[in-house]
Amino acid sequence: MELRQRRTTSTAATTTTNDVTTAVQPAAPRDPVTTTLTAVCVIIKLCLFIVFLLAAGYWTSPIDPETLSWVKKIELVGKLKVNKRLTKGVSIDLPGPECIVEDDEKNIYTGLSNGNIIRISPGPNYKIGAGRHEIFFMSRFPGAVMTDPRAAHGRPLGLRIRDGNLYVMDAIYGLYSIHLKSRKVHFIIKPNDVKPNLVLPDDFDITADGQTIYFSDATTRFPVTYNLYAVIEGKCTGRIFEYDTKTRFIRKVKDKLCFANGVQLNKNEKTLVVAESIARRIVYLDTGNWVVKYRLHLPTIPDNIRMNTRGHYWIGTTGTDTPLSDFFFENPRISRLIAGVIPYSVLTKGINDQHSILVEANSTGKILQVLHDDNKQLIAGLSHAIDLSDGRIALGSFTGDRLAIIEYENPPRWMLHL
């Protein structure tokens, strides 16, 4: 085989193999104007695509928000200033232990985000919360009416124990009771027992004679599986109902509440104390005419309310104001856009549950003391507090992953005098 030398000239390069010569031409220089126009076209197309996505997200958004600039801002000063009184205690890993009750045998019960109701037995020396954990009940009723047919199981929220029965307000199935010994279930109020149907049944209280049950439907807009949408949207569609256990008649007694959450009767049952989570306030309703007697504005989002051993109210709260939350609440169009383009599962990861405040309020809406955990040291997303029979306080959380128990200590003197 004859190999020929490669010859190079000043104008072209040629390669010869087996008597075949191929000329390799140098690349023509690109026109800078053409290059710039191409880049501009790509950018314009990308911008148009983004605009289309944003417009589609806005108009197909699941929410139609209202401004929340009217919500009263409360500063963490004076009696409310940050302390560390809620940071020391013991915790138990559980997913979303929203509410807690104790029976006569020192067992405690809590409903979880996975639909289970857990019973925790007392430990050695009858130490409450230190014993065995067991699934007391699983909230799943095939074929039952549901607030969200897509839910795989129930979501137990408000709990009360009365006459050997555990009463459960389930955000998916409504109100039912479970006999503590036999575990037999009795349905009391189903979602379709009222019109419009219950959407997010939340909490309840029972009169001493057992004849009347007051309960809340937090919102008519979204079930518990999408409850964050209701908070972002800001519409005040919450309702309070009165249920007669003898006649089974249900009467709506109050509406237009801003996410009607926890409820608690006072001692003489002439006042129903209700948490309005969106409005960040507590309202004291007269059970005779249902007018508001007192209002208590809070720096955080209130959840459950329970009477403590001193006859006052423990209010579980979380989520202090941030510049970001203020921006969204004051700009409903931005909130609508975000809810339309960001998946709900991603939105929930941004829930502000870092700072929890346990508030003790009296019968006229005055704050007596506060206990803070401002960095999830013990509890994240505080939703509930209840006095245990041993003098300690059990803490629950709707969004967090721990149940906690703290020793109660009297507030410092300076706090009592403010």
Tab-separated table of C-alpha atoms in Angstrom:
chain	number	residue	atom	x	y	z
A	1	MET	CA	0.000	0.000	0.000
A	2	GLU	CA	1.349	3.338	-0.975
A	3	LEU	CA	1.159	6.028	1.629
A	4	ARG	CA	1.213	9.564	0.373
A	5	GLN	CA	2.321	12.514	2.318
A	6	ARG	CA	-0.258	14.893	3.747
A	7	ARG	CA	0.084	18.217	2.053
A	8	THR	CA	-1.035	21.482	3.525
A	9	THR	CA	-1.550	24.733	1.701
A	10	SER	CA	-2.382	28.153	2.994
A	11	THR	CA	-5.983	27.909	1.825
A	12	ALA	CA	-7.035	24.296	2.521
A	13	ALA	CA	-5.902	21.030	4.046
A	14	THR	CA	-6.049	17.805	2.033
A	15	THR	CA	-5.789	14.199	3.190
A	16	THR	CA	-4.915	11.478	0.684
A	17	THR	CA	-5.556	7.790	1.343
A	18	ASN	CA	-5.478	5.078	-1.344
A	19	ASP	CA	-5.399	7.724	-4.058
A	20	VAL	CA	-8.559	9.404	-2.686
A	21	THR	CA	-8.105	13.033	-1.724
A	22	THR	CA	-10.632	14.828	0.584
A	23	ALA	CA	-10.476	18.541	1.194
A	24	VAL	CA	-11.283	19.743	4.753
A	25	GLN	CA	-12.669	23.271	4.631
A	26	PRO	CA	-12.360	25.574	7.659
A	27	ALA	CA	-15.634	26.401	9.502
A	28	ALA	CA	-17.278	29.590	8.346
A	29	PRO	CA	-17.360	32.267	11.027
A	30	ARG	CA	-20.766	32.691	12.714
A	31	ASP	CA	-22.717	35.820	12.087
A	32	PRO	CA	-22.921	37.591	15.480
A	33	VAL	CA	-26.279	39.099	14.578
A	34	THR	CA	-27.750	35.682	13.822
A	35	THR	CA	-26.360	34.248	17.059
A	36	THR	CA	-27.840	37.080	19.091
A	37	LEU	CA	-31.248	36.742	17.420
A	38	THR	CA	-31.287	32.986	18.105
A	39	ALA	CA	-30.522	33.530	21.778
A	40	VAL	CA	-33.197	36.211	22.037
A	41	CYS	CA	-35.777	33.878	20.452
A	42	VAL	CA	-34.931	31.127	22.929
A	43	ILE	CA	-35.269	33.530	25.861
A	44	ILE	CA	-38.587	34.871	24.558
A	45	LYS	CA	-39.975	31.333	24.131
A	46	LEU	CA	-38.822	30.405	27.630
A	47	CYS	CA	-40.409	33.551	29.083
A	48	LEU	CA	-43.672	32.895	27.237
A	49	PHE	CA	-43.678	29.317	28.531
A	50	ILE	CA	-43.143	30.515	32.107
A	51	VAL	CA	-45.869	33.138	31.734
A	52	PHE	CA	-48.223	30.478	30.396
A	53	LEU	CA	-47.484	28.199	33.356
A	54	LEU	CA	-48.003	31.018	35.851
A	55	ALA	CA	-51.233	32.122	34.214
A	56	ALA	CA	-52.513	28.552	34.124
A	57	GLY	CA	-51.561	28.105	37.779
A	58	TYR	CA	-53.314	31.308	38.784
A	59	TRP	CA	-56.571	30.577	36.993
A	60	THR	CA	-56.684	26.912	37.971
A	61	SER	CA	-55.590	27.548	41.575
A	62	PRO	CA	-57.639	25.613	44.162
A	63	ILE	CA	-57.957	28.705	46.352
A	64	ASP	CA	-59.427	32.178	46.014
A	65	PRO	CA	-57.625	34.013	48.824
A	66	GLU	CA	-58.681	37.070	50.734
A	67	THR	CA	-56.294	39.504	52.347
A	68	LEU	CA	-55.478	38.792	55.972
A	69	SER	CA	-54.005	42.211	56.640
A	70	TRP	CA	-56.888	42.766	59.080
A	71	VAL	CA	-55.549	40.134	61.498
A	72	LYS	CA	-54.338	41.973	64.582
A	73	LYS	CA	-50.591	41.759	65.142
A	74	ILE	CA	-49.510	41.005	68.708
A	75	GLU	CA	-45.890	41.559	69.676
A	76	LEU	CA	-43.929	39.175	71.897
A	77	VAL	CA	-43.330	41.750	74.601
A	78	GLY	CA	-44.252	42.133	78.243
A	79	LYS	CA	-45.986	39.050	79.565
A	80	LEU	CA	-45.664	37.450	76.117
A	81	LYS	CA	-41.900	37.810	75.761
A	82	VAL	CA	-39.956	34.679	74.841
A	83	ASN	CA	-38.882	32.336	77.628
A	84	LYS	CA	-37.712	28.716	77.859
A	85	ARG	CA	-40.485	27.345	80.064
A	86	LEU	CA	-41.702	24.834	77.451
A	87	THR	CA	-38.349	23.325	76.505
A	88	LYS	CA	-37.711	20.781	79.258
A	89	GLY	CA	-39.567	17.510	79.612
A	90	VAL	CA	-39.876	14.044	78.134
A	91	SER	CA	-41.061	13.264	74.627
A	92	ILE	CA	-42.520	10.255	72.818
A	93	ASP	CA	-42.079	9.856	69.074
A	94	LEU	CA	-45.516	9.716	67.456
A	95	PRO	CA	-46.790	11.166	64.147
A	96	GLY	CA	-49.196	14.058	64.732
A	97	PRO	CA	-50.536	13.420	68.280
A	98	GLU	CA	-53.074	16.247	67.958
A	99	CYS	CA	-55.122	15.786	71.153
A	100	ILE	CA	-54.556	13.881	74.405
A	101	VAL	CA	-56.862	12.529	77.124
A	102	GLU	CA	-56.321	10.523	80.304
A	103	ASP	CA	-58.656	7.881	81.735
A	104	ASP	CA	-59.252	6.884	85.360
A	105	GLU	CA	-56.503	4.258	85.198
A	106	LYS	CA	-53.754	6.696	84.168
A	107	ASN	CA	-53.765	5.558	80.544
A	108	ILE	CA	-53.410	8.327	77.991
A	109	TYR	CA	-54.875	8.279	74.482
A	110	THR	CA	-54.011	10.274	71.388
A	111	GLY	CA	-55.082	10.269	67.740
A	112	LEU	CA	-52.377	10.188	65.073
A	113	SER	CA	-52.004	11.343	61.488
A	114	ASN	CA	-51.923	7.704	60.309
A	115	GLY	CA	-55.447	7.136	61.640
A	116	ASN	CA	-54.416	5.174	64.715
A	117	ILE	CA	-55.583	5.973	68.229
A	118	ILE	CA	-52.775	5.019	70.589
A	119	ARG	CA	-53.093	4.060	74.239
A	120	ILE	CA	-50.044	4.533	76.451
A	121	SER	CA	-50.159	2.659	79.740
A	122	PRO	CA	-48.572	3.953	82.936
A	123	GLY	CA	-45.053	2.698	83.652
A	124	PRO	CA	-43.374	1.614	86.885
A	125	ASN	CA	-44.884	3.275	89.952
A	126	TYR	CA	-47.826	4.256	87.735
A	127	LYS	CA	-45.775	6.889	85.961
A	128	ILE	CA	-48.111	8.354	83.331
A	129	GLY	CA	-46.849	8.001	79.778
A	130	ALA	CA	-43.976	5.681	80.715
A	131	GLY	CA	-45.553	2.327	79.899
A	132	ARG	CA	-46.466	0.208	76.898
A	133	HIS	CA	-47.777	1.707	73.667
A	134	GLU	CA	-50.539	-0.085	71.810
A	135	ILE	CA	-52.914	0.635	68.964
A	136	PHE	CA	-56.219	1.047	70.741
A	137	PHE	CA	-58.219	1.649	67.573
A	138	MET	CA	-57.713	2.176	63.852
A	139	SER	CA	-59.937	4.793	62.240
A	140	ARG	CA	-61.100	3.087	59.081
A	141	PHE	CA	-64.764	2.445	58.239
A	142	PRO	CA	-65.215	0.985	54.745
A	143	GLY	CA	-68.384	2.286	53.120
A	144	ALA	CA	-68.952	5.057	55.665
A	145	VAL	CA	-69.646	8.657	54.647
A	146	MET	CA	-66.395	10.624	54.463
A	147	THR	CA	-65.474	14.274	54.214
A	148	ASP	CA	-62.828	13.262	51.653
A	149	PRO	CA	-63.531	10.031	49.726
A	150	ARG	CA	-59.863	9.899	48.699
A	151	ALA	CA	-58.674	9.510	52.309
A	152	ALA	CA	-57.210	6.088	53.111
A	153	HIS	CA	-58.187	6.355	56.788
A	154	GLY	CA	-59.613	8.723	59.353
A	155	ARG	CA	-57.908	11.562	61.183
A	156	PRO	CA	-58.817	11.598	64.900
A	157	LEU	CA	-58.705	15.150	66.255
A	158	GLY	CA	-60.666	16.213	69.357
A	159	LEU	CA	-60.905	13.584	72.130
A	160	ARG	CA	-62.926	13.435	75.362
A	161	ILE	CA	-63.621	10.640	77.860
A	162	ARG	CA	-67.053	10.389	79.415
A	163	ASP	CA	-68.797	7.489	81.224
A	164	GLY	CA	-66.341	4.819	80.127
A	165	ASN	CA	-66.334	5.919	76.478
A	166	LEU	CA	-63.714	7.641	74.394
A	167	TYR	CA	-65.416	10.235	72.196
A	168	VAL	CA	-63.580	11.010	68.967
A	169	MET	CA	-64.126	13.884	66.565
A	170	ASP	CA	-62.713	12.451	63.372
A	171	ALA	CA	-62.042	14.963	60.591
A	172	ILE	CA	-62.914	12.308	58.000
A	173	TYR	CA	-65.823	10.378	59.569
A	174	GLY	CA	-67.388	12.762	62.100
A	175	LEU	CA	-68.121	12.070	65.775
A	176	TYR	CA	-68.175	8.570	67.244
A	177	SER	CA	-67.542	6.928	70.599
A	178	ILE	CA	-65.488	3.862	71.502
A	179	HIS	CA	-66.204	1.882	74.660
A	180	LEU	CA	-62.942	1.716	76.596
A	181	LYS	CA	-63.405	-1.932	77.604
A	182	SER	CA	-65.181	-3.589	74.685
A	183	ARG	CA	-63.929	-1.139	72.021
A	184	LYS	CA	-67.378	-1.149	70.494
A	185	VAL	CA	-67.958	1.843	68.207
A	186	HIS	CA	-71.083	3.966	68.126
A	187	PHE	CA	-71.524	6.612	65.437
A	188	ILE	CA	-73.060	9.864	66.696
A	189	ILE	CA	-72.693	12.496	63.959
A	190	LYS	CA	-71.829	11.727	60.329
A	191	PRO	CA	-70.618	14.327	57.816
A	192	ASN	CA	-73.928	14.299	55.925
A	193	ASP	CA	-76.066	14.809	59.033
A	194	VAL	CA	-75.972	18.574	58.406
A	195	LYS	CA	-76.475	20.666	55.268
A	196	PRO	CA	-74.147	21.677	53.771
A	197	ASN	CA	-72.178	18.603	54.813
A	198	LEU	CA	-69.457	18.832	57.407
A	199	VAL	CA	-66.128	19.461	55.682
A	200	LEU	CA	-63.608	19.558	58.526
A	201	PRO	CA	-65.223	18.496	61.821
A	202	ASP	CA	-62.631	19.489	64.377
A	203	ASP	CA	-63.427	19.572	68.095
A	204	PHE	CA	-66.314	19.294	70.570
A	205	ASP	CA	-67.390	19.480	74.187
A	206	ILE	CA	-70.192	17.757	76.097
A	207	THR	CA	-72.392	19.279	78.778
A	208	ALA	CA	-72.270	17.764	82.271
A	209	ASP	CA	-75.678	16.100	81.868
A	210	GLY	CA	-74.583	14.573	78.557
A	211	GLN	CA	-77.599	16.000	76.745
A	212	THR	CA	-75.836	18.534	74.514
A	213	ILE	CA	-72.718	18.347	72.381
A	214	TYR	CA	-71.228	21.500	70.900
A	215	PHE	CA	-68.891	20.908	67.978
A	216	SER	CA	-66.950	22.844	65.370
A	217	ASP	CA	-66.677	22.512	61.619
A	218	ALA	CA	-63.477	24.442	60.941
A	219	THR	CA	-64.166	25.358	57.321
A	220	THR	CA	-66.622	24.610	54.534
A	221	ARG	CA	-63.895	24.939	51.920
A	222	PHE	CA	-61.397	22.083	52.318
A	223	PRO	CA	-61.201	18.766	54.207
A	224	VAL	CA	-58.410	18.014	56.653
A	225	THR	CA	-56.342	16.452	53.865
A	226	TYR	CA	-56.026	19.942	52.346
A	227	ASN	CA	-56.525	22.082	55.438
A	228	LEU	CA	-53.543	24.319	54.681
A	229	TYR	CA	-55.428	25.668	51.668
A	230	ALA	CA	-58.156	26.913	54.014
A	231	VAL	CA	-55.602	28.758	56.140
A	232	ILE	CA	-53.882	30.351	53.136
A	233	GLU	CA	-57.211	31.285	51.552
A	234	GLY	CA	-58.382	33.062	54.692
A	235	LYS	CA	-62.145	32.727	54.213
A	236	CYS	CA	-64.174	32.734	57.429
A	237	THR	CA	-66.589	29.843	56.849
A	238	GLY	CA	-66.249	28.001	60.170
A	239	ARG	CA	-69.397	26.874	62.001
A	240	ILE	CA	-70.475	25.824	65.501
A	241	PHE	CA	-73.289	23.305	65.944
A	242	GLU	CA	-75.410	22.182	68.865
A	243	TYR	CA	-76.403	18.501	68.991
A	244	ASP	CA	-79.182	17.193	71.242
A	245	THR	CA	-78.260	13.627	72.217
A	246	LYS	CA	-81.883	12.703	72.997
A	247	THR	CA	-83.654	14.059	69.927
A	248	ARG	CA	-80.561	13.824	67.684
A	249	PHE	CA	-81.442	17.258	66.361
A	250	ILE	CA	-78.523	19.360	65.097
A	251	ARG	CA	-78.739	23.139	65.037
A	252	LYS	CA	-76.213	25.591	63.644
A	253	VAL	CA	-75.667	28.244	66.314
A	254	LYS	CA	-72.758	30.258	64.889
A	255	ASP	CA	-71.155	30.736	61.486
A	256	LYS	CA	-68.641	32.956	59.682
A	257	LEU	CA	-65.902	31.965	62.092
A	258	CYS	CA	-62.318	32.157	60.854
A	259	PHE	CA	-61.384	28.457	60.975
A	260	ALA	CA	-63.356	27.286	64.024
A	261	ASN	CA	-60.916	24.997	65.786
A	262	GLY	CA	-60.821	23.991	69.474
A	263	VAL	CA	-63.883	24.402	71.701
A	264	GLN	CA	-64.334	24.330	75.477
A	265	LEU	CA	-67.304	25.026	77.757
A	266	ASN	CA	-66.797	27.043	80.919
A	267	LYS	CA	-67.783	25.676	84.324
A	268	ASN	CA	-71.391	26.861	84.296
A	269	GLU	CA	-71.736	26.024	80.595
A	270	LYS	CA	-72.958	29.514	79.747
A	271	THR	CA	-69.895	30.259	77.643
A	272	LEU	CA	-68.308	28.303	74.813
A	273	VAL	CA	-64.688	29.279	74.200
A	274	VAL	CA	-63.673	28.851	70.546
A	275	ALA	CA	-60.322	29.160	68.762
A	276	GLU	CA	-60.377	31.017	65.440
A	277	SER	CA	-57.110	29.870	63.932
A	278	ILE	CA	-56.997	32.143	60.876
A	279	ALA	CA	-57.865	35.231	62.922
A	280	ARG	CA	-55.352	34.272	65.629
A	281	ARG	CA	-57.895	34.909	68.331
A	282	ILE	CA	-60.093	33.267	70.930
A	283	VAL	CA	-63.779	34.189	71.151
A	284	TYR	CA	-65.961	33.642	74.205
A	285	LEU	CA	-69.509	32.917	72.970
A	286	ASP	CA	-72.622	33.232	75.104
A	287	THR	CA	-74.477	29.902	74.792
A	288	GLY	CA	-77.778	31.706	75.295
A	289	ASN	CA	-77.709	34.155	72.388
A	290	TRP	CA	-74.361	33.255	70.740
A	291	VAL	CA	-72.954	36.757	70.784
A	292	VAL	CA	-69.268	37.322	71.457
A	293	LYS	CA	-68.641	38.268	75.089
A	294	TYR	CA	-64.833	38.590	74.963
A	295	ARG	CA	-62.051	38.371	72.405
A	296	LEU	CA	-58.453	37.417	73.051
A	297	HIS	CA	-55.925	38.216	70.290
A	298	LEU	CA	-52.803	36.060	70.137
A	299	PRO	CA	-49.393	36.283	68.436
A	300	THR	CA	-49.716	32.745	67.113
A	301	ILE	CA	-52.261	30.354	65.587
A	302	PRO	CA	-54.484	28.813	68.295
A	303	ASP	CA	-55.643	25.212	68.114
A	304	ASN	CA	-57.164	23.228	70.985
A	305	ILE	CA	-58.531	24.703	74.210
A	306	ARG	CA	-58.881	22.726	77.433
A	307	MET	CA	-59.777	23.723	80.996
A	308	ASN	CA	-56.999	23.148	83.489
A	309	THR	CA	-57.151	22.285	87.174
A	310	ARG	CA	-57.273	25.962	88.134
A	311	GLY	CA	-60.427	26.540	86.085
A	312	HIS	CA	-58.541	28.489	83.426
A	313	TYR	CA	-57.873	27.593	79.789
A	314	TRP	CA	-54.797	26.042	78.251
A	315	ILE	CA	-54.524	27.152	74.622
A	316	GLY	CA	-52.040	25.382	72.356
A	317	THR	CA	-50.609	27.739	69.719
A	318	THR	CA	-47.856	27.805	67.095
A	319	GLY	CA	-46.550	29.821	64.160
A	320	THR	CA	-45.398	33.343	64.952
A	321	ASP	CA	-45.483	36.065	62.315
A	322	THR	CA	-42.617	36.215	59.833
A	323	PRO	CA	-41.938	38.764	57.071
A	324	LEU	CA	-42.642	36.027	54.522
A	325	SER	CA	-45.993	35.029	56.033
A	326	ASP	CA	-46.991	38.685	56.308
A	327	PHE	CA	-46.145	39.206	52.645
A	328	PHE	CA	-48.314	36.336	51.472
A	329	PHE	CA	-51.233	37.154	53.772
A	330	GLU	CA	-51.210	40.750	52.560
A	331	ASN	CA	-50.933	39.767	48.879
A	332	PRO	CA	-53.692	37.247	48.135
A	333	ARG	CA	-52.947	37.152	44.399
A	334	ILE	CA	-49.455	35.886	45.110
A	335	SER	CA	-50.893	33.269	47.471
A	336	ARG	CA	-53.329	32.159	44.786
A	337	LEU	CA	-50.539	31.857	42.247
A	338	ILE	CA	-48.314	29.848	44.563
A	339	ALA	CA	-51.118	27.438	45.478
A	340	GLY	CA	-51.744	26.940	41.767
A	341	VAL	CA	-48.190	26.091	40.732
A	342	ILE	CA	-46.694	24.392	43.798
A	343	PRO	CA	-47.965	20.907	44.783
A	344	TYR	CA	-49.778	20.700	48.107
A	345	SER	CA	-47.247	18.197	49.460
A	346	VAL	CA	-44.510	20.765	48.895
A	347	LEU	CA	-46.514	23.592	50.479
A	348	THR	CA	-46.962	21.615	53.691
A	349	LYS	CA	-43.196	21.347	54.086
A	350	GLY	CA	-43.100	25.105	54.549
A	351	ILE	CA	-45.452	25.143	57.553
A	352	ASN	CA	-44.083	27.419	60.233
A	353	ASP	CA	-44.243	25.244	63.358
A	354	GLN	CA	-40.900	26.111	64.903
A	355	HIS	CA	-42.158	28.408	67.649
A	356	SER	CA	-44.783	27.020	70.039
A	357	ILE	CA	-46.474	28.989	72.807
A	358	LEU	CA	-48.695	27.531	75.506
A	359	VAL	CA	-51.074	30.227	76.740
A	360	GLU	CA	-53.099	30.189	79.955
A	361	ALA	CA	-56.115	32.512	79.780
A	362	ASN	CA	-58.855	33.242	82.278
A	363	SER	CA	-62.636	33.359	81.902
A	364	THR	CA	-62.676	36.941	80.588
A	365	GLY	CA	-60.027	36.670	77.900
A	366	LYS	CA	-57.015	37.833	79.885
A	367	ILE	CA	-53.645	36.113	79.479
A	368	LEU	CA	-52.274	34.852	82.789
A	369	GLN	CA	-49.022	33.250	81.658
A	370	VAL	CA	-47.196	31.889	78.605
A	371	LEU	CA	-44.667	29.113	78.088
A	372	HIS	CA	-42.415	29.150	75.013
A	373	ASP	CA	-40.475	26.639	72.948
A	374	ASP	CA	-39.092	28.839	70.188
A	375	ASN	CA	-36.897	26.270	68.433
A	376	LYS	CA	-38.550	22.820	68.556
A	377	GLN	CA	-36.436	21.798	71.513
A	378	LEU	CA	-39.259	19.743	73.028
A	379	ILE	CA	-42.345	20.198	70.862
A	380	ALA	CA	-42.982	21.373	67.292
A	381	GLY	CA	-46.316	22.806	66.216
A	382	LEU	CA	-48.040	22.787	69.623
A	383	SER	CA	-51.761	22.069	69.239
A	384	HIS	CA	-52.914	20.883	72.655
A	385	ALA	CA	-52.216	20.884	76.381
A	386	ILE	CA	-53.967	19.053	79.200
A	387	ASP	CA	-53.277	18.708	82.917
A	388	LEU	CA	-52.498	15.123	83.901
A	389	SER	CA	-53.573	13.641	87.216
A	390	ASP	CA	-49.963	13.664	88.475
A	391	GLY	CA	-49.699	17.438	88.064
A	392	ARG	CA	-47.711	17.426	84.836
A	393	ILE	CA	-48.895	18.749	81.460
A	394	ALA	CA	-49.208	16.644	78.297
A	395	LEU	CA	-48.561	18.432	74.999
A	396	GLY	CA	-49.820	17.452	71.557
A	397	SER	CA	-49.032	18.492	67.995
A	398	PHE	CA	-51.000	18.317	64.743
A	399	THR	CA	-48.003	18.788	62.454
A	400	GLY	CA	-45.139	17.525	64.609
A	401	ASP	CA	-43.822	14.065	65.403
A	402	ARG	CA	-43.736	14.066	69.197
A	403	LEU	CA	-45.990	13.975	72.216
A	404	ALA	CA	-44.364	15.680	75.192
A	405	ILE	CA	-44.903	15.850	78.949
A	406	ILE	CA	-43.559	18.661	81.117
A	407	GLU	CA	-43.434	19.361	84.810
A	408	TYR	CA	-45.643	22.299	85.729
A	409	GLU	CA	-43.936	25.218	87.416
A	410	ASN	CA	-45.637	28.342	88.659
A	411	PRO	CA	-44.993	31.399	86.506
A	412	PRO	CA	-42.345	33.909	87.626
A	413	ARG	CA	-43.595	36.749	89.756
A	414	TRP	CA	-42.869	39.401	87.128
A	415	MET	CA	-45.256	37.665	84.726
A	416	LEU	CA	-48.085	37.605	87.248
A	417	HIS	CA	-47.813	41.344	87.827
A	418	LEU	CA	-48.058	42.379	84.171
